[in-house]
Structure formats: structure tokens, C-alpha cells
Amino acid sequence: MRSASGTPDGPRPRQGRHRLPRTAHPAPLGGTSPARRVPGSGHLASSAAWGGPAPHRAPSPTVTVPDRTAAALMPPPVRRPSAPPQPPPQRPRPSARVRQPPVPAPPVPQKRDGKRDGKRDLPAVRADAMRVTVLIPAHNEAKQITETIASLRRQERPPDHIIVIADNCTDATAAFAQLCGVEIVGTRGNRHKKAGALNQVLDRLLPIFGPDDAIMVMDADSALDPGFIRHGVDHLATGRYAAVGGTFTGKPGGGAVGMFQRNEYARYARDVRRLQGKALVLTGTATIFRAATLQEVIAARRDQRLPGLPHVYDVRVLTEDNELTLAILHLGFRILCPKECTLTTEVMPTWRELAQQRLRWKRGALENLVDYGWTPVTRPYWGRQLLSLVGILVIIAYLLSLTYSVIWLGGIQFSPLWAGITVIFMVERVVTVRRRGPAQMAIAATIVVEMVFDVFLQIVQARAFWQAAWRKERKW
């Protein structure tokens, strides 16, 4: 467990900006239950928060986010310097033709290489003036919530406010989070898991957030590297990007299945670096959004320009982070996963849990594409799904050819085609885990060891295609 640096969590002073002081007894998010102040904590908790033995503890207490008026969030008026005096206009000669100056065309967003990309920009702000609010949805994450908060305290640019959303918790998640000195919000009647928990808080925060506010959403089992927020805010402040995500590696543990996942995450991070941060998904492990981005997502859903109800997250889907990525891209914004924004996240400890996770990921991605249809944004995503389907067929053909050689030909027969495919596959396996060290490179070179994991994933993906095609019930 990483230790906290003791960085204060309160708002940082900012020039030319005033906020109302925090009220002692704010109104609850979703109810009217009485609140009390826990001695020495500086935060609120319900009167029934910590009563009773630990195994039978009631759901986590609700602590509301302090209200702030919109006027308090508005920047002070900017005094513009008076224009220098202009000389009096000269009358043209009677014989001269007066030509009106051309009207300049509106600026077109450009890529770094100077080519037009047709994407939209947000207003640029000063990086040191941005306020970062971190939301951590947590359901029974008592074992990891303190490490997650400690990674936020250790940031080179600490967040201004941390809110742990205790979603129907029955363990000590809220108690441990409160000991870390962060704000706690308990969900009210949430039946939509992570997406519903986040919506309950975002529905309160976004109407009072201004153009220089940023919202970071991260999983309760993730830990940020120290430069994550600083680099993310630097990119967001330019106005070029609407959201900045991170690339992740796996935490220790999980035995062989954990090792396979860590190798897989290392390959994913390598692909993102090679694409210069052009990731396809803003993962839920950790992503920073401009508040204006999420406000526009809600407006677009309300106007039915995007699917779903007028909230940030679509609660109907299995993969809310993938759907939100598609929503932001369809609004014409840019996203980025820079190499400096890195973190570690939990790996699934068993094959059963891994199969459930990947089935949800794959099927959710397919259903998101069906919801959005065939658009310029979704075409690359459809292409990746096609390649994934081809990969399943190739694996099946490869295994069938080996089985045929062993059973009917009495042994594995040399085939130049499959030998070439095997060599290419082996080189790709070794090179892509180079950052994991010589031991993992040696394991990857055997092919056979990682072939078990690859075949497992292909089976899960085939099942996801089958369920999506036959419209099985969506469930976690």
C-alpha cells in the first residue's frame, strides 16, 4: 500500500476567483435524513453510519457535496485595454473605386501537423486556474480505497476535491475513506451500478461547474502515477482535447491468470504509445474530462442527438465508459491518452471472474456500436470487431490443423504456411512484452504458454458475438 503524502485536500487559492464558504449543514443529495459531524473528521455522516457490528453494517452514509452557486463560479469581468486612437478616415477620390475589406473566414481547428481535421476546440484556460474534482465510485472496496486515495495525495498536482461515492456498500469502504479525509456520498436507491452512482453526483455538480472545472472519474481499485493529473490538466487547458485518459498496467497477484493480464495490459499500453496517445476508449480506470464536455453530452442526449437519457452515462449499456467515448467523439471533440498519464489497476484473480469481465467488455462494445450505427466515428471500431472475428477464425483453423496432423497423420507435419505464421506470432509476442522483462519475454517465446490465454479470450469473444447476435438479456 502506498503511503499518503499529506497534501491538503481543500480548495487551493486562486487569483481573481471567489467561492462561497462551505456550509456546515448542506442539504442531502437524495433525501432528508439528519446529518451529524464526525468528531475530528471535518465531514458529515448520517446518524446511523457506524452503528452495529461490522458484518451487519447498514449501507454507507450519505455526505452531500457542498452547494455552490453558479455566480460564485463565474470568473471576474476582464478589463480590456482601450483601443488606441485611430486617425480620421480619408475620403476616397471621386474616380477611385472603394473596395470593402474581405471578411475573414472562421478559424478551422488544425492538427499539430497543420492539416485540417474538422474537430472542435474548447475555450483555452490557464492550467493553474483549473479546478479538478475527483469522483471515485466504490462498491465494497475497503481493501483498496486507501491506496487509491493515497495515490491522489501523492500527485505532483493534487486534486482540489475528492469525492468517494459509496454505492450500496456493506463493508468499511466509507469508514476508511473518511479516515483519509475525503468527501463521502452515498447513493440513494441506485439500481444501475457504477453508471447510476456517477450520474447521481454528476447531476448535482455539473449545473454549478464553470469553464475552468475538470472532473476526473477513476475506479476505486486503481492507483495513479504521480504525474497523471498534472499532465492531464496541461493537455485539457489548451482546449484542444475534451478528455484525457490513461494507460494502465496490472497490479501484482492473481497467479498465472494475473500474469497473463499484466502482459496484455503492457501490450495495450505499447499500442497506445505507438499511436501517440490515440486510444479508442477512455477507460473507466482513470479519465479527466472538461466539465463543459460532460455538460454538452447531457444537452445532446436531451436533444436526442445522442442515445440515452439526459445524464452523462447511459445506464442501459454494459460498458458505460466505451459508450461515453463514442458520445464525445460524435460531438466532434478530440480525446487523448498521453504516455505520461499512467496508472496501475487490479487484475481479475480467477479465470471465472476474468471471463465475466471480458464477456461484458466485448458484448458491451458490440452493443454500443449497434446503438450508434455505421458512422464516420464508428467505422474504425467496426473494423476492429471484424479483425477480432477474423482472429477467432484463424485460431480455430490453426488448432484444427494441428489436431488433424496429430490424429490423422500421426504427428505434426511441417507446413511452410503455418510455420511462417508461427514465427511471426512468436516475434510479436516477444517484442510486445519487452518492458515486462526477460522472464516474460522467454515465456512469450514459447507461444504454448500464452496460447492458453489467447484461446481463452477467443472463446469468450465468440460467446460475446453469439449473445449480441441473438439479443440475449444485457446483464453484468
Tab-separated table of C-alpha atoms in Angstrom:
chain	number	residue	atom	x	y	z
A	1	MET	CA	0.000	0.000	0.000
A	2	ARG	CA	1.366	3.364	-0.935
A	3	SER	CA	1.639	5.978	1.793
A	4	ALA	CA	-0.135	9.326	1.579
A	5	SER	CA	1.906	12.475	1.280
A	6	GLY	CA	-0.369	14.508	3.496
A	7	THR	CA	-1.227	17.057	0.825
A	8	PRO	CA	-4.308	19.023	1.953
A	9	ASP	CA	-7.481	18.222	0.086
A	10	GLY	CA	-9.125	21.613	0.397
A	11	PRO	CA	-9.536	24.161	-2.407
A	12	ARG	CA	-6.391	25.926	-3.454
A	13	PRO	CA	-6.314	29.751	-3.519
A	14	ARG	CA	-6.712	31.186	-6.959
A	15	GLN	CA	-6.319	34.700	-8.254
A	16	GLY	CA	-9.428	36.603	-9.283
A	17	ARG	CA	-11.782	33.823	-8.201
A	18	HIS	CA	-14.121	33.703	-5.227
A	19	ARG	CA	-16.183	30.787	-3.983
A	20	LEU	CA	-18.760	30.727	-1.263
A	21	PRO	CA	-17.571	29.192	2.009
A	22	ARG	CA	-18.587	25.635	2.680
A	23	THR	CA	-21.849	25.368	4.564
A	24	ALA	CA	-21.948	23.494	7.837
A	25	HIS	CA	-25.118	21.545	7.076
A	26	PRO	CA	-25.773	21.179	3.339
A	27	ALA	CA	-28.890	19.536	2.035
A	28	PRO	CA	-28.547	15.814	1.235
A	29	LEU	CA	-28.333	14.686	-2.349
A	30	GLY	CA	-31.327	12.498	-2.426
A	31	GLY	CA	-33.104	12.666	0.896
A	32	THR	CA	-33.698	14.500	4.118
A	33	SER	CA	-32.044	12.216	6.690
A	34	PRO	CA	-30.421	14.130	9.571
A	35	ALA	CA	-26.688	14.600	9.376
A	36	ARG	CA	-24.039	14.979	12.019
A	37	ARG	CA	-20.387	15.916	12.011
A	38	VAL	CA	-17.979	13.144	12.941
A	39	PRO	CA	-15.555	14.451	15.570
A	40	GLY	CA	-12.169	15.256	14.167
A	41	SER	CA	-13.047	14.403	10.583
A	42	GLY	CA	-14.473	17.643	9.251
A	43	HIS	CA	-17.009	15.673	7.169
A	44	LEU	CA	-20.627	14.775	7.572
A	45	ALA	CA	-22.135	11.358	8.111
A	46	SER	CA	-25.616	10.063	8.800
A	47	SER	CA	-26.548	9.289	12.396
A	48	ALA	CA	-26.747	5.554	11.598
A	49	ALA	CA	-23.419	5.444	9.857
A	50	TRP	CA	-21.243	3.346	12.057
A	51	GLY	CA	-23.644	1.623	14.418
A	52	GLY	CA	-23.842	-2.128	14.705
A	53	PRO	CA	-21.268	-4.871	14.214
A	54	ALA	CA	-19.180	-4.808	11.057
A	55	PRO	CA	-20.787	-7.811	9.272
A	56	HIS	CA	-24.241	-6.260	9.612
A	57	ARG	CA	-23.348	-2.638	8.958
A	58	ALA	CA	-26.031	-0.592	7.245
A	59	PRO	CA	-25.421	0.876	3.795
A	60	SER	CA	-22.826	3.612	3.645
A	61	PRO	CA	-23.768	7.053	4.932
A	62	THR	CA	-24.579	9.926	2.695
A	63	VAL	CA	-22.470	13.044	2.863
A	64	THR	CA	-23.512	15.697	0.467
A	65	VAL	CA	-21.358	17.735	-1.812
A	66	PRO	CA	-21.412	21.373	-0.652
A	67	ASP	CA	-23.634	23.580	-2.714
A	68	ARG	CA	-22.041	26.392	-4.698
A	69	THR	CA	-23.964	28.947	-6.629
A	70	ALA	CA	-23.318	29.467	-10.277
A	71	ALA	CA	-22.481	33.091	-9.623
A	72	ALA	CA	-19.651	32.058	-7.374
A	73	LEU	CA	-18.152	30.062	-10.224
A	74	MET	CA	-18.166	32.840	-12.765
A	75	PRO	CA	-14.807	34.493	-13.417
A	76	PRO	CA	-14.440	38.205	-12.679
A	77	PRO	CA	-15.003	40.606	-15.547
A	78	VAL	CA	-11.990	41.144	-17.722
A	79	ARG	CA	-10.972	44.745	-18.297
A	80	ARG	CA	-9.932	45.157	-21.861
A	81	PRO	CA	-7.445	47.908	-22.700
A	82	SER	CA	-8.914	50.792	-24.583
A	83	ALA	CA	-8.144	50.835	-28.272
A	84	PRO	CA	-5.579	53.390	-29.428
A	85	PRO	CA	-6.996	56.437	-31.195
A	86	GLN	CA	-7.466	55.935	-34.898
A	87	PRO	CA	-6.753	58.626	-37.494
A	88	PRO	CA	-9.823	60.093	-39.155
A	89	PRO	CA	-10.861	58.169	-42.261
A	90	GLN	CA	-9.790	59.733	-45.523
A	91	ARG	CA	-12.338	60.238	-48.233
A	92	PRO	CA	-11.511	58.449	-51.458
A	93	ARG	CA	-11.112	60.342	-54.628
A	94	PRO	CA	-14.211	60.570	-56.760
A	95	SER	CA	-12.631	58.498	-59.504
A	96	ALA	CA	-11.300	55.775	-57.152
A	97	ARG	CA	-13.226	52.573	-56.524
A	98	VAL	CA	-13.791	51.798	-52.860
A	99	ARG	CA	-13.136	48.143	-52.071
A	100	GLN	CA	-14.507	46.576	-48.922
A	101	PRO	CA	-12.007	44.502	-46.960
A	102	PRO	CA	-12.696	40.762	-47.186
A	103	VAL	CA	-14.471	39.158	-44.255
A	104	PRO	CA	-12.093	36.718	-42.589
A	105	ALA	CA	-13.216	33.101	-42.533
A	106	PRO	CA	-13.758	31.478	-39.133
A	107	PRO	CA	-10.727	29.563	-37.922
A	108	VAL	CA	-10.690	25.855	-38.658
A	109	PRO	CA	-9.308	23.503	-35.981
A	110	GLN	CA	-5.982	22.094	-37.060
A	111	LYS	CA	-3.828	19.166	-36.169
A	112	ARG	CA	-0.320	19.598	-34.925
A	113	ASP	CA	0.976	18.920	-38.402
A	114	GLY	CA	-1.097	21.816	-39.736
A	115	LYS	CA	-3.691	19.726	-41.610
A	116	ARG	CA	-7.362	20.293	-41.053
A	117	ASP	CA	-9.128	17.613	-39.054
A	118	GLY	CA	-12.594	19.155	-38.683
A	119	LYS	CA	-12.622	18.652	-34.898
A	120	ARG	CA	-13.849	21.116	-32.315
A	121	ASP	CA	-11.900	23.020	-29.699
A	122	LEU	CA	-12.954	24.125	-26.240
A	123	PRO	CA	-12.023	27.531	-24.805
A	124	ALA	CA	-8.446	27.525	-23.560
A	125	VAL	CA	-7.875	28.237	-19.880
A	126	ARG	CA	-4.859	28.565	-17.617
A	127	ALA	CA	-3.725	25.185	-16.327
A	128	ASP	CA	-3.056	26.584	-12.859
A	129	ALA	CA	-6.598	28.025	-12.773
A	130	MET	CA	-8.366	24.725	-13.440
A	131	ARG	CA	-10.169	23.093	-10.540
A	132	VAL	CA	-10.051	19.276	-10.529
A	133	THR	CA	-12.760	17.285	-8.752
A	134	VAL	CA	-12.164	13.533	-8.477
A	135	LEU	CA	-15.098	11.102	-8.322
A	136	ILE	CA	-14.379	7.551	-7.114
A	137	PRO	CA	-17.384	5.211	-7.377
A	138	ALA	CA	-16.831	2.368	-4.925
A	139	HIS	CA	-18.847	-0.738	-4.105
A	140	ASN	CA	-17.294	-2.716	-1.220
A	141	GLU	CA	-13.738	-1.582	-1.958
A	142	ALA	CA	-12.473	-1.388	1.620
A	143	LYS	CA	-9.301	-3.314	0.745
A	144	GLN	CA	-8.125	-0.849	-1.906
A	145	ILE	CA	-9.779	2.524	-1.334
A	146	THR	CA	-6.977	3.834	0.899
A	147	GLU	CA	-4.322	3.041	-1.716
A	148	THR	CA	-6.409	4.815	-4.347
A	149	ILE	CA	-6.762	7.953	-2.224
A	150	ALA	CA	-3.065	7.830	-1.303
A	151	SER	CA	-2.146	7.917	-4.993
A	152	LEU	CA	-4.203	11.106	-5.316
A	153	ARG	CA	-2.448	12.708	-2.334
A	154	ARG	CA	0.863	11.869	-3.938
A	155	GLN	CA	0.122	13.708	-7.183
A	156	GLU	CA	2.510	16.395	-8.392
A	157	ARG	CA	-0.603	18.480	-8.973
A	158	PRO	CA	-3.043	17.347	-6.238
A	159	PRO	CA	-6.785	17.482	-6.974
A	160	ASP	CA	-8.851	20.241	-5.420
A	161	HIS	CA	-11.590	17.945	-4.170
A	162	ILE	CA	-12.019	14.177	-3.765
A	163	ILE	CA	-15.428	12.526	-3.517
A	164	VAL	CA	-15.853	8.827	-2.802
A	165	ILE	CA	-19.265	7.599	-3.974
A	166	ALA	CA	-20.166	4.715	-1.656
A	167	ASP	CA	-22.583	2.726	-3.811
A	168	ASN	CA	-24.677	0.344	-1.700
A	169	CYS	CA	-21.630	-0.616	0.362
A	170	THR	CA	-21.929	-3.143	3.199
A	171	ASP	CA	-18.265	-3.092	4.216
A	172	ALA	CA	-15.976	-0.419	5.694
A	173	THR	CA	-15.333	1.442	2.431
A	174	ALA	CA	-16.916	4.667	3.672
A	175	ALA	CA	-15.193	4.438	7.055
A	176	PHE	CA	-11.734	4.042	5.550
A	177	ALA	CA	-12.375	6.799	3.019
A	178	GLN	CA	-13.493	9.126	5.788
A	179	LEU	CA	-10.303	8.444	7.731
A	180	CYS	CA	-8.421	9.623	4.656
A	181	GLY	CA	-10.192	12.984	4.899
A	182	VAL	CA	-12.237	12.940	1.699
A	183	GLU	CA	-15.888	13.716	0.978
A	184	ILE	CA	-18.265	10.747	1.012
A	185	VAL	CA	-21.537	10.495	-0.892
A	186	GLY	CA	-23.840	7.530	-0.501
A	187	THR	CA	-26.118	6.603	-3.391
A	188	ARG	CA	-29.898	6.626	-2.965
A	189	GLY	CA	-31.847	3.770	-4.498
A	190	ASN	CA	-29.271	3.163	-7.216
A	191	ARG	CA	-30.012	0.121	-9.384
A	192	HIS	CA	-27.657	0.961	-12.223
A	193	LYS	CA	-24.291	0.136	-10.646
A	194	LYS	CA	-21.337	2.386	-11.484
A	195	ALA	CA	-23.109	4.456	-14.165
A	196	GLY	CA	-26.075	5.195	-11.921
A	197	ALA	CA	-23.866	6.109	-8.966
A	198	LEU	CA	-21.869	8.588	-11.044
A	199	ASN	CA	-24.994	10.105	-12.566
A	200	GLN	CA	-26.445	10.865	-9.133
A	201	VAL	CA	-23.437	13.010	-8.246
A	202	LEU	CA	-22.783	14.499	-11.680
A	203	ASP	CA	-26.406	15.658	-11.932
A	204	ARG	CA	-25.723	17.849	-8.881
A	205	LEU	CA	-22.224	19.030	-9.765
A	206	LEU	CA	-22.365	19.855	-13.458
A	207	PRO	CA	-25.016	22.625	-13.302
A	208	ILE	CA	-22.757	24.638	-10.975
A	209	PHE	CA	-19.431	23.948	-12.665
A	210	GLY	CA	-17.789	26.556	-14.860
A	211	PRO	CA	-15.495	26.536	-17.902
A	212	ASP	CA	-12.337	26.034	-15.850
A	213	ASP	CA	-13.637	22.997	-13.950
A	214	ALA	CA	-12.463	19.477	-14.700
A	215	ILE	CA	-13.900	16.184	-13.448
A	216	MET	CA	-11.818	13.072	-13.022
A	217	VAL	CA	-13.514	9.687	-12.784
A	218	MET	CA	-11.417	6.775	-11.570
A	219	ASP	CA	-12.017	3.256	-10.305
A	220	ALA	CA	-11.634	2.520	-6.627
A	221	ASP	CA	-9.136	-0.269	-7.397
A	222	SER	CA	-6.741	1.940	-9.392
A	223	ALA	CA	-3.669	3.905	-8.290
A	224	LEU	CA	-2.356	6.861	-10.297
A	225	ASP	CA	1.292	7.508	-11.026
A	226	PRO	CA	2.434	10.890	-9.620
A	227	GLY	CA	2.321	12.923	-12.835
A	228	PHE	CA	-1.113	11.813	-14.063
A	229	ILE	CA	-3.216	14.835	-13.081
A	230	ARG	CA	-0.541	17.428	-13.881
A	231	HIS	CA	-0.033	16.189	-17.425
A	232	GLY	CA	-3.747	15.617	-17.944
A	233	VAL	CA	-4.622	19.162	-16.896
A	234	ASP	CA	-1.883	20.592	-19.127
A	235	HIS	CA	-3.475	18.911	-22.144
A	236	LEU	CA	-7.035	19.871	-21.192
A	237	ALA	CA	-6.169	23.522	-20.557
A	238	THR	CA	-5.142	24.033	-24.185
A	239	GLY	CA	-8.741	23.459	-25.260
A	240	ARG	CA	-7.634	21.012	-27.917
A	241	TYR	CA	-8.839	17.938	-26.030
A	242	ALA	CA	-12.196	17.363	-24.377
A	243	ALA	CA	-10.989	14.469	-22.226
A	244	VAL	CA	-7.686	12.812	-21.320
A	245	GLY	CA	-7.474	9.158	-20.345
A	246	GLY	CA	-4.722	6.946	-19.007
A	247	THR	CA	-2.903	3.764	-19.903
A	248	PHE	CA	-2.691	1.156	-17.196
A	249	THR	CA	-0.645	-1.787	-16.026
A	250	GLY	CA	-1.794	-4.593	-13.761
A	251	LYS	CA	-1.241	-4.802	-10.032
A	252	PRO	CA	0.554	-7.844	-8.586
A	253	GLY	CA	-1.336	-11.003	-7.729
A	254	GLY	CA	-3.653	-13.411	-9.479
A	255	GLY	CA	-1.122	-16.151	-10.194
A	256	ALA	CA	-0.878	-17.251	-13.815
A	257	VAL	CA	-4.107	-15.505	-14.851
A	258	GLY	CA	-2.780	-12.285	-13.316
A	259	MET	CA	0.496	-12.641	-15.214
A	260	PHE	CA	-1.366	-13.037	-18.498
A	261	GLN	CA	-3.390	-9.893	-17.815
A	262	ARG	CA	-0.285	-7.865	-16.953
A	263	ASN	CA	1.284	-8.913	-20.248
A	264	GLU	CA	-1.913	-7.988	-22.070
A	265	TYR	CA	-2.032	-4.547	-20.439
A	266	ALA	CA	1.633	-3.967	-21.335
A	267	ARG	CA	0.818	-4.687	-24.976
A	268	TYR	CA	-2.146	-2.335	-24.864
A	269	ALA	CA	-0.016	0.480	-23.419
A	270	ARG	CA	2.584	-0.125	-26.126
A	271	ASP	CA	-0.056	0.171	-28.849
A	272	VAL	CA	-1.274	3.477	-27.375
A	273	ARG	CA	2.269	4.856	-27.275
A	274	ARG	CA	2.862	3.849	-30.885
A	275	LEU	CA	-0.342	5.666	-31.861
A	276	GLN	CA	0.851	8.782	-29.977
A	277	GLY	CA	-1.986	8.623	-27.488
A	278	LYS	CA	-4.799	7.985	-29.977
A	279	ALA	CA	-6.639	5.436	-27.876
A	280	LEU	CA	-10.053	4.183	-28.904
A	281	VAL	CA	-11.572	4.149	-25.408
A	282	LEU	CA	-11.421	6.469	-22.410
A	283	THR	CA	-11.340	3.690	-19.860
A	284	GLY	CA	-13.065	3.905	-16.530
A	285	THR	CA	-9.791	3.205	-14.704
A	286	ALA	CA	-8.989	6.944	-14.823
A	287	THR	CA	-10.067	9.767	-17.158
A	288	ILE	CA	-10.179	13.551	-16.750
A	289	PHE	CA	-12.978	15.433	-18.526
A	290	ARG	CA	-13.556	19.119	-19.064
A	291	ALA	CA	-16.817	19.872	-17.284
A	292	ALA	CA	-18.062	21.612	-20.443
A	293	THR	CA	-17.639	18.310	-22.308
A	294	LEU	CA	-19.948	16.426	-19.977
A	295	GLN	CA	-22.424	19.296	-19.937
A	296	GLU	CA	-22.670	19.097	-23.706
A	297	VAL	CA	-23.127	15.329	-23.590
A	298	ILE	CA	-26.172	15.809	-21.369
A	299	ALA	CA	-27.557	18.515	-23.674
A	300	ALA	CA	-27.070	16.289	-26.720
A	301	ARG	CA	-28.865	13.382	-25.055
A	302	ARG	CA	-31.697	15.729	-24.112
A	303	ASP	CA	-31.971	16.855	-27.745
A	304	GLN	CA	-31.801	13.191	-28.875
A	305	ARG	CA	-28.624	13.816	-30.825
A	306	LEU	CA	-27.084	11.041	-28.722
A	307	PRO	CA	-28.724	7.875	-27.394
A	308	GLY	CA	-29.724	7.540	-23.763
A	309	LEU	CA	-31.458	9.642	-21.137
A	310	PRO	CA	-30.172	13.161	-20.315
A	311	HIS	CA	-27.367	12.092	-18.000
A	312	VAL	CA	-23.643	11.759	-18.531
A	313	TYR	CA	-23.666	7.950	-18.501
A	314	ASP	CA	-26.107	5.751	-20.377
A	315	VAL	CA	-27.376	3.290	-17.761
A	316	ARG	CA	-28.738	0.851	-20.366
A	317	VAL	CA	-25.331	-0.293	-21.580
A	318	LEU	CA	-22.793	-2.773	-20.201
A	319	THR	CA	-19.742	-0.624	-20.932
A	320	GLU	CA	-20.540	2.936	-19.897
A	321	ASP	CA	-17.003	4.224	-20.468
A	322	ASN	CA	-16.923	2.949	-24.060
A	323	GLU	CA	-20.345	4.480	-24.772
A	324	LEU	CA	-19.311	7.838	-23.312
A	325	THR	CA	-16.212	7.793	-25.527
A	326	LEU	CA	-18.390	7.318	-28.615
A	327	ALA	CA	-20.688	10.123	-27.429
A	328	ILE	CA	-17.781	12.580	-27.057
A	329	LEU	CA	-16.352	11.657	-30.445
A	330	HIS	CA	-19.741	12.057	-32.141
A	331	LEU	CA	-19.889	15.593	-30.744
A	332	GLY	CA	-16.751	16.373	-32.730
A	333	PHE	CA	-14.280	16.540	-29.838
A	334	ARG	CA	-10.791	15.102	-29.571
A	335	ILE	CA	-9.582	12.703	-26.889
A	336	LEU	CA	-6.075	11.674	-25.867
A	337	CYS	CA	-4.285	9.089	-23.749
A	338	PRO	CA	-0.802	10.603	-23.361
A	339	LYS	CA	2.167	8.454	-22.398
A	340	GLU	CA	2.665	10.495	-19.212
A	341	CYS	CA	-0.772	9.569	-17.796
A	342	THR	CA	-0.212	6.100	-16.370
A	343	LEU	CA	-1.635	4.062	-13.511
A	344	THR	CA	-1.974	0.554	-12.122
A	345	THR	CA	-5.244	-1.293	-11.728
A	346	GLU	CA	-6.483	-4.536	-10.247
A	347	VAL	CA	-6.353	-7.774	-12.247
A	348	MET	CA	-9.024	-10.431	-12.104
A	349	PRO	CA	-7.821	-13.142	-9.690
A	350	THR	CA	-9.631	-16.132	-11.253
A	351	TRP	CA	-10.450	-17.406	-14.719
A	352	ARG	CA	-14.166	-17.240	-13.938
A	353	GLU	CA	-14.068	-13.566	-12.973
A	354	LEU	CA	-11.878	-12.780	-15.966
A	355	ALA	CA	-14.352	-14.488	-18.295
A	356	GLN	CA	-17.232	-12.456	-16.840
A	357	GLN	CA	-15.280	-9.210	-17.186
A	358	ARG	CA	-14.213	-9.798	-20.774
A	359	LEU	CA	-17.631	-11.046	-21.839
A	360	ARG	CA	-19.131	-7.814	-20.528
A	361	TRP	CA	-16.436	-5.705	-22.221
A	362	LYS	CA	-16.766	-7.383	-25.596
A	363	ARG	CA	-20.508	-7.627	-25.692
A	364	GLY	CA	-20.896	-4.086	-24.391
A	365	ALA	CA	-18.623	-2.750	-27.132
A	366	LEU	CA	-20.643	-4.564	-29.800
A	367	GLU	CA	-23.951	-3.265	-28.453
A	368	ASN	CA	-22.574	0.285	-28.250
A	369	LEU	CA	-21.730	0.102	-31.952
A	370	VAL	CA	-25.191	-1.201	-32.774
A	371	ASP	CA	-26.730	1.727	-30.857
A	372	TYR	CA	-24.666	4.284	-32.818
A	373	GLY	CA	-24.821	2.509	-36.170
A	374	TRP	CA	-22.464	2.993	-39.099
A	375	THR	CA	-20.966	6.477	-38.835
A	376	PRO	CA	-17.592	8.028	-39.662
A	377	VAL	CA	-16.735	7.703	-35.969
A	378	THR	CA	-17.734	4.050	-35.587
A	379	ARG	CA	-16.150	2.751	-38.803
A	380	PRO	CA	-12.723	2.126	-37.217
A	381	TYR	CA	-14.451	0.396	-34.314
A	382	TRP	CA	-16.429	-1.844	-36.657
A	383	GLY	CA	-13.149	-2.620	-38.437
A	384	ARG	CA	-11.564	-3.762	-35.185
A	385	GLN	CA	-14.518	-6.009	-34.460
A	386	LEU	CA	-14.138	-7.538	-37.906
A	387	LEU	CA	-10.435	-8.175	-37.258
A	388	SER	CA	-11.375	-9.725	-33.931
A	389	LEU	CA	-13.778	-12.071	-35.698
A	390	VAL	CA	-11.091	-12.970	-38.232
A	391	GLY	CA	-8.722	-13.711	-35.345
A	392	ILE	CA	-11.223	-16.169	-33.915
A	393	LEU	CA	-11.439	-17.960	-37.265
A	394	VAL	CA	-7.647	-18.063	-37.625
A	395	ILE	CA	-7.200	-19.575	-34.162
A	396	ILE	CA	-9.852	-22.184	-34.917
A	397	ALA	CA	-8.194	-23.080	-38.231
A	398	TYR	CA	-4.775	-23.265	-36.573
A	399	LEU	CA	-5.960	-25.599	-33.832
A	400	LEU	CA	-7.911	-27.763	-36.245
A	401	SER	CA	-4.857	-28.157	-38.486
A	402	LEU	CA	-2.756	-29.257	-35.504
A	403	THR	CA	-5.433	-31.704	-34.394
A	404	TYR	CA	-5.716	-33.133	-37.902
A	405	SER	CA	-1.946	-33.622	-38.137
A	406	VAL	CA	-1.727	-35.381	-34.788
A	407	ILE	CA	-4.746	-37.675	-35.213
A	408	TRP	CA	-4.806	-38.472	-38.900
A	409	LEU	CA	-1.175	-38.030	-39.967
A	410	GLY	CA	0.448	-39.473	-36.849
A	411	GLY	CA	2.276	-36.298	-35.860
A	412	ILE	CA	2.705	-32.618	-36.564
A	413	GLN	CA	3.651	-32.167	-40.203
A	414	PHE	CA	5.785	-29.254	-41.357
A	415	SER	CA	3.833	-26.679	-43.347
A	416	PRO	CA	5.593	-23.570	-44.688
A	417	LEU	CA	2.384	-21.523	-44.302
A	418	TRP	CA	1.738	-22.340	-40.666
A	419	ALA	CA	5.449	-22.274	-39.845
A	420	GLY	CA	5.642	-18.706	-41.127
A	421	ILE	CA	2.561	-17.719	-39.167
A	422	THR	CA	4.038	-19.289	-36.031
A	423	VAL	CA	7.324	-17.369	-36.362
A	424	ILE	CA	5.529	-14.060	-36.916
A	425	PHE	CA	3.291	-14.734	-33.941
A	426	MET	CA	6.264	-15.601	-31.723
A	427	VAL	CA	8.202	-12.440	-32.635
A	428	GLU	CA	5.127	-10.278	-31.974
A	429	ARG	CA	4.598	-11.916	-28.588
A	430	VAL	CA	8.199	-11.360	-27.512
A	431	VAL	CA	8.614	-7.774	-28.713
A	432	THR	CA	5.353	-6.520	-27.226
A	433	VAL	CA	6.247	-7.609	-23.660
A	434	ARG	CA	9.792	-6.293	-23.724
A	435	ARG	CA	9.008	-3.782	-20.962
A	436	ARG	CA	7.950	-6.632	-18.695
A	437	GLY	CA	11.485	-8.050	-18.565
A	438	PRO	CA	13.453	-11.065	-19.860
A	439	ALA	CA	11.413	-13.631	-17.933
A	440	GLN	CA	8.145	-12.615	-19.591
A	441	MET	CA	9.859	-12.427	-22.979
A	442	ALA	CA	11.058	-16.007	-22.541
A	443	ILE	CA	7.556	-17.166	-21.599
A	444	ALA	CA	6.106	-15.365	-24.621
A	445	ALA	CA	8.685	-17.003	-26.908
A	446	THR	CA	7.354	-20.457	-26.084
A	447	ILE	CA	3.986	-19.483	-27.636
A	448	VAL	CA	2.360	-22.506	-25.997
A	449	VAL	CA	2.044	-20.869	-22.573
A	450	GLU	CA	0.342	-17.706	-23.787
A	451	MET	CA	-1.636	-19.686	-26.349
A	452	VAL	CA	-3.779	-20.892	-23.455
A	453	PHE	CA	-4.721	-17.316	-22.586
A	454	ASP	CA	-5.296	-16.346	-26.230
A	455	VAL	CA	-7.580	-19.307	-26.866
A	456	PHE	CA	-9.466	-18.494	-23.663
A	457	LEU	CA	-10.046	-14.909	-24.805
A	458	GLN	CA	-11.126	-16.042	-28.273
A	459	ILE	CA	-13.714	-18.367	-26.748
A	460	VAL	CA	-15.063	-15.520	-24.605
A	461	GLN	CA	-15.198	-13.228	-27.642
A	462	ALA	CA	-17.003	-15.855	-29.691
A	463	ARG	CA	-19.565	-16.141	-26.916
A	464	ALA	CA	-19.965	-12.344	-26.876
A	465	PHE	CA	-20.603	-12.301	-30.635
A	466	TRP	CA	-23.187	-15.065	-30.206
A	467	GLN	CA	-25.027	-13.302	-27.377
A	468	ALA	CA	-25.010	-9.959	-29.176
A	469	ALA	CA	-26.307	-11.564	-32.376
A	470	TRP	CA	-29.146	-13.337	-30.571
A	471	ARG	CA	-30.000	-10.328	-28.392
A	472	LYS	CA	-29.556	-12.056	-25.052
A	473	GLU	CA	-30.525	-10.053	-21.972
A	474	ARG	CA	-27.974	-7.381	-21.038
A	475	LYS	CA	-26.666	-8.023	-17.549
A	476	TRP	CA	-23.444	-7.813	-15.594
